[in-house]
mmCIF file of C-alpha atoms in Angstrom:
data_model
loop_
_atom_site.group_PDB
_atom_site.id
_atom_site.type_symbol
_atom_site.label_atom_id
_atom_site.label_comp_id
_atom_site.label_asym_id
_atom_site.label_seq_id
_atom_site.Cartn_x
_atom_site.Cartn_y
_atom_site.Cartn_z
ATOM 1 C CA MET A 1345 17.516 -21.118 -27.331
ATOM 2 C CA GLY A 1346 14.244 -19.818 -26.203
ATOM 3 C CA TYR A 1347 10.591 -20.255 -25.382
ATOM 4 C CA ARG A 1348 7.374 -20.049 -27.557
ATOM 5 C CA VAL A 1349 5.089 -17.808 -25.250
ATOM 6 C CA VAL A 1350 1.912 -16.625 -25.628
ATOM 7 C CA VAL A 1351 0.229 -13.889 -23.884
ATOM 8 C CA ALA A 1352 -3.582 -14.441 -23.625
ATOM 9 C CA GLY A 1353 -5.425 -11.050 -22.890
ATOM 10 C CA ALA A 1354 -3.070 -8.682 -24.941
ATOM 11 C CA THR A 1355 -4.853 -5.500 -25.334
ATOM 12 C CA GLY A 1356 -5.961 -5.038 -21.474
ATOM 13 C CA ASN A 1357 -3.824 -3.209 -18.811
ATOM 14 C CA VAL A 1358 -2.495 -6.590 -17.700
ATOM 15 C CA GLY A 1359 -1.400 -7.886 -20.857
ATOM 16 C CA ARG A 1360 0.040 -5.249 -22.036
ATOM 17 C CA GLU A 1361 2.536 -4.663 -19.085
ATOM 18 C CA MET A 1362 3.357 -8.496 -19.400
ATOM 19 C CA ILE A 1363 3.997 -7.923 -23.003
ATOM 20 C CA ASN A 1364 6.567 -4.721 -21.868
ATOM 21 C CA ILE A 1365 7.799 -6.576 -19.083
ATOM 22 C CA LEU A 1366 9.025 -9.810 -21.190
ATOM 23 C CA ALA A 1367 10.894 -7.133 -23.125
ATOM 24 C CA GLU A 1368 12.597 -5.181 -20.620
ATOM 25 C CA ARG A 1369 13.659 -8.361 -18.799
ATOM 26 C CA GLU A 1370 14.828 -9.853 -22.319
ATOM 27 C CA PHE A 1371 12.759 -13.189 -21.652
ATOM 28 C CA PRO A 1372 14.588 -15.821 -23.815
ATOM 29 C CA ILE A 1373 11.739 -15.935 -26.594
ATOM 30 C CA ASP A 1374 11.866 -17.301 -30.008
ATOM 31 C CA GLU A 1375 8.394 -16.584 -30.971
ATOM 32 C CA LEU A 1376 5.902 -14.832 -29.238
ATOM 33 C CA ALA A 1377 1.847 -14.877 -30.327
ATOM 34 C CA VAL A 1378 -0.861 -11.766 -28.877
ATOM 35 C CA VAL A 1379 -4.144 -13.561 -28.584
ATOM 36 C CA ALA A 1380 -7.154 -12.030 -27.277
ATOM 37 C CA SER A 1381 -11.228 -12.232 -27.733
ATOM 38 C CA SER A 1382 -12.658 -11.803 -31.087
ATOM 39 C CA ARG A 1383 -13.266 -7.950 -31.019
ATOM 40 C CA SER A 1384 -9.191 -7.083 -30.885
ATOM 41 C CA GLN A 1385 -8.548 -9.654 -34.108
ATOM 42 C CA GLY A 1386 -5.950 -8.125 -36.188
ATOM 43 C CA ASP A 1387 -5.495 -5.403 -33.827
ATOM 44 C CA GLN A 1388 -1.474 -4.775 -33.741
ATOM 45 C CA ILE A 1389 0.534 -4.556 -30.501
ATOM 46 C CA GLU A 1390 4.381 -3.314 -30.554
ATOM 47 C CA TYR A 1391 6.483 -5.684 -28.114
ATOM 48 C CA GLY A 1392 7.872 -3.344 -25.780
ATOM 49 C CA GLU A 1393 9.569 -0.496 -27.237
ATOM 50 C CA THR A 1394 12.118 -2.581 -29.534
ATOM 51 C CA GLY A 1395 9.281 -1.252 -32.872
ATOM 52 C CA LYS A 1396 8.107 -4.957 -33.186
ATOM 53 C CA MET A 1397 4.944 -5.020 -33.922
ATOM 54 C CA LEU A 1398 2.743 -8.022 -33.050
ATOM 55 C CA THR A 1399 -0.918 -8.855 -34.251
ATOM 56 C CA ILE A 1400 -3.702 -9.836 -32.362
ATOM 57 C CA LYS A 1401 -5.178 -13.883 -33.013
ATOM 58 C CA ASN A 1402 -8.302 -14.662 -31.772
ATOM 59 C CA ILE A 1403 -8.251 -16.683 -28.754
ATOM 60 C CA GLU A 1404 -11.030 -19.484 -29.788
ATOM 61 C CA HIS A 1405 -9.135 -20.261 -32.976
ATOM 62 C CA PHE A 1406 -5.331 -20.368 -31.654
ATOM 63 C CA ASP A 1407 -4.055 -23.994 -31.328
ATOM 64 C CA PRO A 1408 -1.597 -23.753 -28.288
ATOM 65 C CA THR A 1409 -0.149 -27.498 -29.231
ATOM 66 C CA GLY A 1410 3.723 -26.964 -29.311
ATOM 67 C CA TRP A 1411 3.848 -23.548 -27.003
ATOM 68 C CA ASP A 1412 5.709 -23.667 -23.976
ATOM 69 C CA MET A 1413 3.939 -21.460 -21.873
ATOM 70 C CA ALA A 1414 1.116 -18.971 -21.971
ATOM 71 C CA LEU A 1415 0.618 -16.227 -19.847
ATOM 72 C CA PHE A 1416 -3.234 -15.243 -19.022
ATOM 73 C CA ALA A 1417 -4.898 -12.144 -18.262
ATOM 74 C CA ILE A 1418 -8.407 -12.897 -19.911
ATOM 75 C CA GLY A 1419 -10.506 -12.963 -16.336
ATOM 76 C CA SER A 1420 -11.903 -16.109 -14.908
ATOM 77 C CA ASP A 1421 -15.284 -16.957 -17.146
ATOM 78 C CA ALA A 1422 -12.625 -17.247 -20.379
ATOM 79 C CA THR A 1423 -9.897 -19.108 -18.143
ATOM 80 C CA LYS A 1424 -11.972 -21.464 -17.012
ATOM 81 C CA VAL A 1425 -12.660 -22.167 -20.677
ATOM 82 C CA TYR A 1426 -9.162 -22.126 -22.456
ATOM 83 C CA ALA A 1427 -6.845 -22.748 -19.355
ATOM 84 C CA PRO A 1428 -7.508 -26.497 -19.470
ATOM 85 C CA LYS A 1429 -7.383 -26.701 -23.071
ATOM 86 C CA PHE A 1430 -3.956 -25.029 -23.379
ATOM 87 C CA ALA A 1431 -2.831 -26.783 -20.385
ATOM 88 C CA ALA A 1432 -3.883 -30.507 -22.014
ATOM 89 C CA ALA A 1433 -1.905 -29.283 -25.040
ATOM 90 C CA GLY A 1434 1.269 -29.078 -23.143
ATOM 91 C CA CYS A 1435 1.427 -25.227 -22.754
ATOM 92 C CA VAL A 1436 1.782 -24.496 -18.655
ATOM 93 C CA VAL A 1437 -1.074 -21.503 -18.092
ATOM 94 C CA ILE A 1438 0.623 -18.826 -15.813
ATOM 95 C CA ASP A 1439 -2.879 -17.294 -15.015
ATOM 96 C CA ASN A 1440 -3.495 -13.969 -13.549
ATOM 97 C CA SER A 1441 -7.370 -14.261 -12.319
ATOM 98 C CA SER A 1442 -8.383 -15.482 -9.191
ATOM 99 C CA LEU A 1443 -10.192 -19.036 -10.467
ATOM 100 C CA TYR A 1444 -7.299 -21.610 -9.876
ATOM 101 C CA ARG A 1445 -5.854 -19.635 -6.884
ATOM 102 C CA MET A 1446 -7.243 -21.856 -3.777
ATOM 103 C CA ASP A 1447 -7.027 -25.238 -5.793
ATOM 104 C CA PRO A 1448 -5.091 -27.448 -4.119
ATOM 105 C CA ASP A 1449 -3.329 -28.867 -7.232
ATOM 106 C CA VAL A 1450 -2.521 -25.464 -8.819
ATOM 107 C CA PRO A 1451 0.579 -23.815 -6.926
ATOM 108 C CA LEU A 1452 0.202 -20.132 -6.452
ATOM 109 C CA ILE A 1453 3.356 -18.570 -6.374
ATOM 110 C CA VAL A 1454 5.719 -15.128 -5.331
ATOM 111 C CA PRO A 1455 8.895 -16.476 -6.561
ATOM 112 C CA GLU A 1456 10.765 -14.205 -4.002
ATOM 113 C CA VAL A 1457 8.478 -16.294 -1.221
ATOM 114 C CA ASN A 1458 7.469 -19.447 -2.112
ATOM 115 C CA PRO A 1459 9.684 -20.800 -5.279
ATOM 116 C CA ASP A 1460 9.537 -24.273 -4.001
ATOM 117 C CA ALA A 1461 5.955 -24.446 -4.112
ATOM 118 C CA ILE A 1462 5.921 -24.590 -8.051
ATOM 119 C CA ASP A 1463 7.358 -28.066 -8.596
ATOM 120 C CA GLY A 1464 3.877 -29.030 -8.297
ATOM 121 C CA TYR A 1465 2.753 -27.497 -11.385
ATOM 122 C CA LYS A 1466 2.294 -30.616 -14.066
ATOM 123 C CA ALA A 1467 -0.456 -31.832 -11.611
ATOM 124 C CA LYS A 1468 -2.794 -29.540 -13.817
ATOM 125 C CA ASN A 1469 0.064 -27.879 -16.064
ATOM 126 C CA ILE A 1470 -1.793 -24.570 -14.379
ATOM 127 C CA ILE A 1471 0.072 -21.731 -12.200
ATOM 128 C CA ALA A 1472 -1.719 -19.183 -10.330
ATOM 129 C CA ASN A 1473 -0.571 -15.773 -9.500
ATOM 130 C CA PRO A 1474 -1.835 -13.948 -6.219
ATOM 131 C CA ASN A 1475 -4.129 -11.375 -6.062
ATOM 132 C CA CYS A 1476 -2.279 -7.910 -6.815
ATOM 133 C CA SER A 1477 -2.892 -6.837 -2.701
ATOM 134 C CA THR A 1478 -1.631 -10.073 -1.666
ATOM 135 C CA ALA A 1479 1.385 -10.550 -3.933
ATOM 136 C CA GLN A 1480 2.963 -7.132 -2.297
ATOM 137 C CA MET A 1481 2.267 -8.324 1.158
ATOM 138 C CA VAL A 1482 4.120 -11.310 1.263
ATOM 139 C CA VAL A 1483 6.811 -9.852 -0.236
ATOM 140 C CA ALA A 1484 7.183 -7.955 2.757
ATOM 141 C CA LEU A 1485 6.340 -10.231 4.928
ATOM 142 C CA LYS A 1486 8.315 -13.208 3.871
ATOM 143 C CA PRO A 1487 11.963 -11.969 5.594
ATOM 144 C CA LEU A 1488 10.271 -10.831 8.851
ATOM 145 C CA HIS A 1489 8.165 -14.062 9.364
ATOM 146 C CA ASP A 1490 11.470 -16.023 8.727
ATOM 147 C CA LYS A 1491 13.250 -13.814 11.708
ATOM 148 C CA ALA A 1492 10.376 -13.783 14.056
ATOM 149 C CA THR A 1493 7.506 -15.926 13.271
ATOM 150 C CA ILE A 1494 4.340 -13.760 12.164
ATOM 151 C CA LYS A 1495 1.471 -14.389 14.294
ATOM 152 C CA ARG A 1496 -1.564 -11.699 13.246
ATOM 153 C CA VAL A 1497 -1.321 -9.180 10.358
ATOM 154 C CA VAL A 1498 -3.819 -5.862 9.785
ATOM 155 C CA VAL A 1499 -3.852 -4.609 6.741
ATOM 156 C CA ALA A 1500 -5.868 -1.646 5.451
ATOM 157 C CA THR A 1501 -5.396 -1.398 1.359
ATOM 158 C CA TYR A 1502 -5.557 1.952 -0.578
ATOM 159 C CA GLN A 1503 -6.045 0.532 -4.232
ATOM 160 C CA SER A 1504 -5.758 2.294 -7.155
ATOM 161 C CA VAL A 1505 -8.824 2.108 -9.949
ATOM 162 C CA SER A 1506 -6.538 0.323 -12.138
ATOM 163 C CA GLY A 1507 -7.262 -2.506 -10.375
ATOM 164 C CA ALA A 1508 -10.548 -2.630 -11.687
ATOM 165 C CA GLY A 1509 -9.324 -2.586 -15.236
ATOM 166 C CA LYS A 1510 -9.202 0.176 -17.873
ATOM 167 C CA ALA A 1511 -12.976 0.993 -17.210
ATOM 168 C CA GLY A 1512 -12.210 1.721 -13.679
ATOM 169 C CA MET A 1513 -9.035 4.338 -14.991
ATOM 170 C CA ASP A 1514 -11.788 5.795 -17.277
ATOM 171 C CA GLU A 1515 -14.668 6.578 -14.505
ATOM 172 C CA LEU A 1516 -11.375 8.425 -12.176
ATOM 173 C CA PHE A 1517 -10.611 10.590 -15.190
ATOM 174 C CA GLU A 1518 -14.364 11.357 -16.490
ATOM 175 C CA GLN A 1519 -15.524 11.900 -12.998
ATOM 176 C CA SER A 1520 -12.296 14.238 -12.195
ATOM 177 C CA ARG A 1521 -13.236 16.101 -15.164
ATOM 178 C CA ASN A 1522 -16.950 16.469 -14.688
ATOM 179 C CA ILE A 1523 -16.664 17.862 -10.952
ATOM 180 C CA PHE A 1524 -14.234 20.637 -12.498
ATOM 181 C CA VAL A 1525 -16.711 21.666 -14.895
ATOM 182 C CA GLY A 1526 -19.660 21.673 -12.906
ATOM 183 C CA ASP A 1527 -21.492 18.199 -14.614
ATOM 184 C CA PRO A 1528 -22.722 15.178 -12.806
ATOM 185 C CA ALA A 1529 -20.089 12.530 -11.447
ATOM 186 C CA GLU A 1530 -22.375 9.618 -11.605
ATOM 187 C CA PRO A 1531 -20.875 5.902 -11.010
ATOM 188 C CA LYS A 1532 -20.668 3.118 -13.258
ATOM 189 C CA LYS A 1533 -17.835 1.126 -12.502
ATOM 190 C CA PHE A 1534 -17.930 1.366 -8.533
ATOM 191 C CA THR A 1535 -21.057 1.674 -6.501
ATOM 192 C CA LYS A 1536 -19.782 5.675 -5.447
ATOM 193 C CA GLN A 1537 -18.225 8.410 -7.039
ATOM 194 C CA ILE A 1538 -14.522 7.421 -6.870
ATOM 195 C CA ALA A 1539 -13.176 10.802 -7.924
ATOM 196 C CA PHE A 1540 -12.050 12.510 -4.659
ATOM 197 C CA ASN A 1541 -13.627 9.682 -2.606
ATOM 198 C CA VAL A 1542 -12.664 6.490 -1.084
ATOM 199 C CA ILE A 1543 -14.599 3.557 -1.133
ATOM 200 C CA PRO A 1544 -14.265 0.539 1.386
ATOM 201 C CA HIS A 1545 -15.676 -1.919 -0.695
ATOM 202 C CA ILE A 1546 -13.661 -4.147 -3.355
ATOM 203 C CA ASP A 1547 -15.571 -7.299 -4.917
ATOM 204 C CA SER A 1548 -18.426 -8.544 -4.172
ATOM 205 C CA PHE A 1549 -19.775 -9.183 -0.063
ATOM 206 C CA LEU A 1550 -19.886 -12.368 1.721
ATOM 207 C CA ASP A 1551 -21.879 -13.740 4.510
ATOM 208 C CA ASP A 1552 -19.729 -12.981 7.476
ATOM 209 C CA GLY A 1553 -19.262 -8.798 5.886
ATOM 210 C CA SER A 1554 -16.245 -9.011 4.571
ATOM 211 C CA THR A 1555 -16.139 -8.397 0.848
ATOM 212 C CA LYS A 1556 -14.455 -11.179 -1.847
ATOM 213 C CA GLU A 1557 -11.002 -9.019 -1.783
ATOM 214 C CA GLU A 1558 -10.486 -9.052 1.932
ATOM 215 C CA TRP A 1559 -10.965 -12.967 1.779
ATOM 216 C CA LYS A 1560 -8.861 -13.500 -1.334
ATOM 217 C CA MET A 1561 -5.882 -11.646 0.808
ATOM 218 C CA VAL A 1562 -6.631 -13.874 3.928
ATOM 219 C CA ALA A 1563 -6.935 -17.254 2.411
ATOM 220 C CA GLU A 1564 -3.534 -16.567 -0.250
ATOM 221 C CA THR A 1565 -1.452 -15.544 2.089
ATOM 222 C CA LYS A 1566 -2.170 -19.100 4.092
ATOM 223 C CA LYS A 1567 -1.587 -20.863 1.010
ATOM 224 C CA ILE A 1568 1.630 -18.475 -0.035
ATOM 225 C CA LEU A 1569 3.662 -18.268 3.234
ATOM 226 C CA ASP A 1570 1.879 -19.841 6.110
ATOM 227 C CA PRO A 1571 -1.316 -21.220 7.067
ATOM 228 C CA LYS A 1572 -1.048 -20.451 10.984
ATOM 229 C CA ILE A 1573 -0.812 -16.659 10.502
ATOM 230 C CA LYS A 1574 -3.683 -14.890 11.190
ATOM 231 C CA VAL A 1575 -5.008 -12.064 8.816
ATOM 232 C CA THR A 1576 -7.756 -9.623 9.145
ATOM 233 C CA ALA A 1577 -7.982 -7.058 5.990
ATOM 234 C CA THR A 1578 -10.476 -3.672 5.128
ATOM 235 C CA CYS A 1579 -9.763 -3.342 1.237
ATOM 236 C CA VAL A 1580 -10.349 0.252 0.441
ATOM 237 C CA ARG A 1581 -10.517 1.759 -3.048
ATOM 238 C CA VAL A 1582 -9.139 5.423 -3.896
ATOM 239 C CA PRO A 1583 -8.536 7.747 -6.345
ATOM 240 C CA VAL A 1584 -5.433 7.027 -7.732
ATOM 241 C CA PHE A 1585 -4.653 5.780 -10.991
ATOM 242 C CA VAL A 1586 -1.946 3.273 -10.675
ATOM 243 C CA GLY A 1587 -0.458 1.694 -7.632
ATOM 244 C CA HIS A 1588 -1.356 -0.579 -4.307
ATOM 245 C CA SER A 1589 -0.506 0.587 -0.348
ATOM 246 C CA GLU A 1590 -0.700 -0.736 2.386
ATOM 247 C CA ALA A 1591 -0.774 0.296 6.078
ATOM 248 C CA LEU A 1592 0.199 -3.330 7.717
ATOM 249 C CA ASN A 1593 -0.221 -3.747 11.720
ATOM 250 C CA ILE A 1594 2.319 -7.520 12.644
ATOM 251 C CA GLU A 1595 2.532 -9.272 15.469
ATOM 252 C CA PHE A 1596 5.572 -11.304 15.801
ATOM 253 C CA GLU A 1597 5.642 -14.636 18.228
ATOM 254 C CA ASN A 1598 9.592 -13.708 19.024
ATOM 255 C CA GLU A 1599 11.174 -10.110 19.301
ATOM 256 C CA ILE A 1600 11.910 -7.924 17.149
ATOM 257 C CA SER A 1601 12.810 -4.217 16.736
ATOM 258 C CA ALA A 1602 12.333 -1.774 13.773
ATOM 259 C CA GLN A 1603 15.983 -1.678 13.685
ATOM 260 C CA GLU A 1604 15.943 -5.609 12.976
ATOM 261 C CA ALA A 1605 13.248 -5.004 10.024
ATOM 262 C CA GLN A 1606 14.955 -1.931 8.302
ATOM 263 C CA ASP A 1607 18.334 -4.374 7.950
ATOM 264 C CA ILE A 1608 16.356 -7.465 7.490
ATOM 265 C CA LEU A 1609 13.978 -5.324 4.590
ATOM 266 C CA ARG A 1610 16.744 -3.438 3.209
ATOM 267 C CA GLU A 1611 18.225 -6.817 2.117
ATOM 268 C CA ALA A 1612 15.265 -8.818 1.272
ATOM 269 C CA PRO A 1613 14.548 -9.687 -2.755
ATOM 270 C CA GLY A 1614 11.819 -7.601 -4.177
ATOM 271 C CA VAL A 1615 11.903 -4.844 -1.669
ATOM 272 C CA MET A 1616 13.201 -1.074 -1.713
ATOM 273 C CA LEU A 1617 13.203 -0.107 1.896
ATOM 274 C CA ILE A 1618 12.983 4.053 1.757
ATOM 275 C CA ASP A 1619 12.618 4.972 5.550
ATOM 276 C CA LYS A 1620 13.492 8.466 6.104
ATOM 277 C CA ARG A 1621 12.038 9.919 9.386
ATOM 278 C CA GLU A 1622 11.661 13.130 7.853
ATOM 279 C CA ASP A 1623 9.550 15.507 5.439
ATOM 280 C CA GLY A 1624 9.061 13.226 2.125
ATOM 281 C CA GLY A 1625 11.005 10.165 3.073
ATOM 282 C CA TYR A 1626 9.037 7.534 2.402
ATOM 283 C CA VAL A 1627 7.217 6.016 -1.240
ATOM 284 C CA THR A 1628 3.739 6.945 -2.250
ATOM 285 C CA PRO A 1629 1.870 5.191 -5.143
ATOM 286 C CA VAL A 1630 2.800 8.066 -7.725
ATOM 287 C CA GLU A 1631 6.518 7.379 -7.059
ATOM 288 C CA CYS A 1632 5.807 3.195 -7.851
ATOM 289 C CA VAL A 1633 4.735 3.527 -10.736
ATOM 290 C CA GLY A 1634 6.445 1.234 -13.707
ATOM 291 C CA ASP A 1635 8.820 0.188 -10.763
ATOM 292 C CA TYR A 1636 9.400 -3.846 -10.137
ATOM 293 C CA ALA A 1637 10.098 -3.199 -6.200
ATOM 294 C CA THR A 1638 7.608 -3.333 -3.508
ATOM 295 C CA PHE A 1639 8.588 -0.573 -1.282
ATOM 296 C CA ILE A 1640 8.685 -0.334 2.314
ATOM 297 C CA SER A 1641 8.537 3.051 4.573
ATOM 298 C CA ARG A 1642 7.000 3.509 8.264
ATOM 299 C CA VAL A 1643 8.762 1.007 9.742
ATOM 300 C CA ARG A 1644 7.888 1.323 13.871
ATOM 301 C CA GLU A 1645 7.269 -0.253 16.997
ATOM 302 C CA ASP A 1646 4.071 -0.584 18.410
ATOM 303 C CA SER A 1647 3.730 -0.721 22.117
ATOM 304 C CA THR A 1648 0.243 -1.877 22.313
ATOM 305 C CA VAL A 1649 1.001 -5.419 22.029
ATOM 306 C CA ASP A 1650 4.279 -7.685 22.005
ATOM 307 C CA ASN A 1651 6.567 -7.790 19.521
ATOM 308 C CA GLY A 1652 4.598 -5.530 17.190
ATOM 309 C CA LEU A 1653 5.255 -3.665 14.099
ATOM 310 C CA SER A 1654 3.911 -1.164 11.872
ATOM 311 C CA LEU A 1655 4.899 -0.148 8.015
ATOM 312 C CA TRP A 1656 4.004 1.373 4.979
ATOM 313 C CA CYS A 1657 4.328 -0.834 1.553
ATOM 314 C CA VAL A 1658 3.530 0.688 -1.627
ATOM 315 C CA SER A 1659 3.811 -1.307 -5.251
ATOM 316 C CA ASP A 1660 2.939 -1.244 -9.256
ATOM 317 C CA ASN A 1661 -0.274 -3.057 -9.283
ATOM 318 C CA LEU A 1662 0.272 -3.800 -12.667
ATOM 319 C CA ARG A 1663 3.810 -4.784 -12.354
ATOM 320 C CA LYS A 1664 4.735 -6.305 -8.893
ATOM 321 C CA GLY A 1665 0.786 -7.537 -8.644
ATOM 322 C CA ALA A 1666 0.008 -8.569 -11.653
ATOM 323 C CA ALA A 1667 2.043 -8.935 -14.970
ATOM 324 C CA LEU A 1668 5.728 -8.592 -13.148
ATOM 325 C CA ASN A 1669 4.724 -11.605 -10.851
ATOM 326 C CA ALA A 1670 3.665 -13.680 -13.821
ATOM 327 C CA VAL A 1671 6.841 -12.852 -15.824
ATOM 328 C CA GLN A 1672 8.730 -13.841 -12.629
ATOM 329 C CA ILE A 1673 7.212 -17.369 -12.446
ATOM 330 C CA ALA A 1674 7.730 -17.795 -16.372
ATOM 331 C CA GLU A 1675 11.525 -16.887 -15.283
ATOM 332 C CA LEU A 1676 11.383 -19.724 -12.174
ATOM 333 C CA LEU A 1677 9.321 -21.986 -14.396
ATOM 334 C CA GLY A 1678 12.149 -21.717 -16.996
ATOM 335 C CA ARG A 1679 15.075 -22.507 -14.634
ATOM 336 C CA ARG A 1680 13.836 -24.718 -12.582
ATOM 337 C CA HIS A 1681 11.961 -26.963 -15.155
ATOM 338 C CA LEU A 1682 11.821 -26.334 -19.166
ATOM 339 C CA LYS A 1683 15.317 -25.129 -19.336
ATOM 340 C CA LYS A 1684 15.785 -24.025 -22.172
ATOM 341 C CA GLY A 1685 16.816 -20.544 -21.898
ATOM 342 C CA ASP A 1686 19.835 -21.633 -19.761
#
């Protein structure tokens, strides 16, 4: 016996990826509904590579009563309207937006990191999916924190344009093409030209000079992993279509060598260690696309601080950073609470 599952925002990048991953992982589904805004009503979308076509329904008129869980990828504004309705109807919402992440009554879950926190979902019948850049980082940090206790993390991100949705991907493509043929490359989605450039600005600026994306990495890491960890982030948009990269510098309370860290990461859930100290012995965003893992490379000791390590972390942001993590939360919810899929 399977679940009755809703994917909300099924026509977007993340929604489509959620549907693909549900099919790939053979999630136990009795019935799957795909919903979106009224402008997509009646459109059809394929369920993974099964050949089965699903018809988009209008979320405004959808009745969530009797459905087990809903994977939301509809943005904060729409989530604010529809998540409470779905939750009140008994349908557990797994939300990919930032709306509920810091709500103390809503668990913020990365299944490899803090699975026990999911037990608090009943307070609001809502579970939050973390920010894409946070999700891959905490997967890498968790096993190292368990071994040597992390004091401080300095992270610089190299985030792909797919993190800004289809409009971001379209802008990179169009600007690149325009530059090659000598046409203007005016920014629309981004604040500056993204083609052949990098932009040290993601989301809105805060009073202290940081951006909201950087604040998310700090606050979410503390909620998911450990409130005592100090985090400072610089988040940068780069001209890559899919796949976020992060350069991490980590300071520990206790001694840990690069070799010990490699051994730990090699066995860590959700992590793939590819770390050869030779040309090409590391993973780049192009190679991580379509994969489930968070890839770790360039593990080395930092001689400028006591008990310091640096490493390189790459993951498909549409998968582990969003859709995959949401499906993993659904699997965890089923195993621990809903039980139908056993």
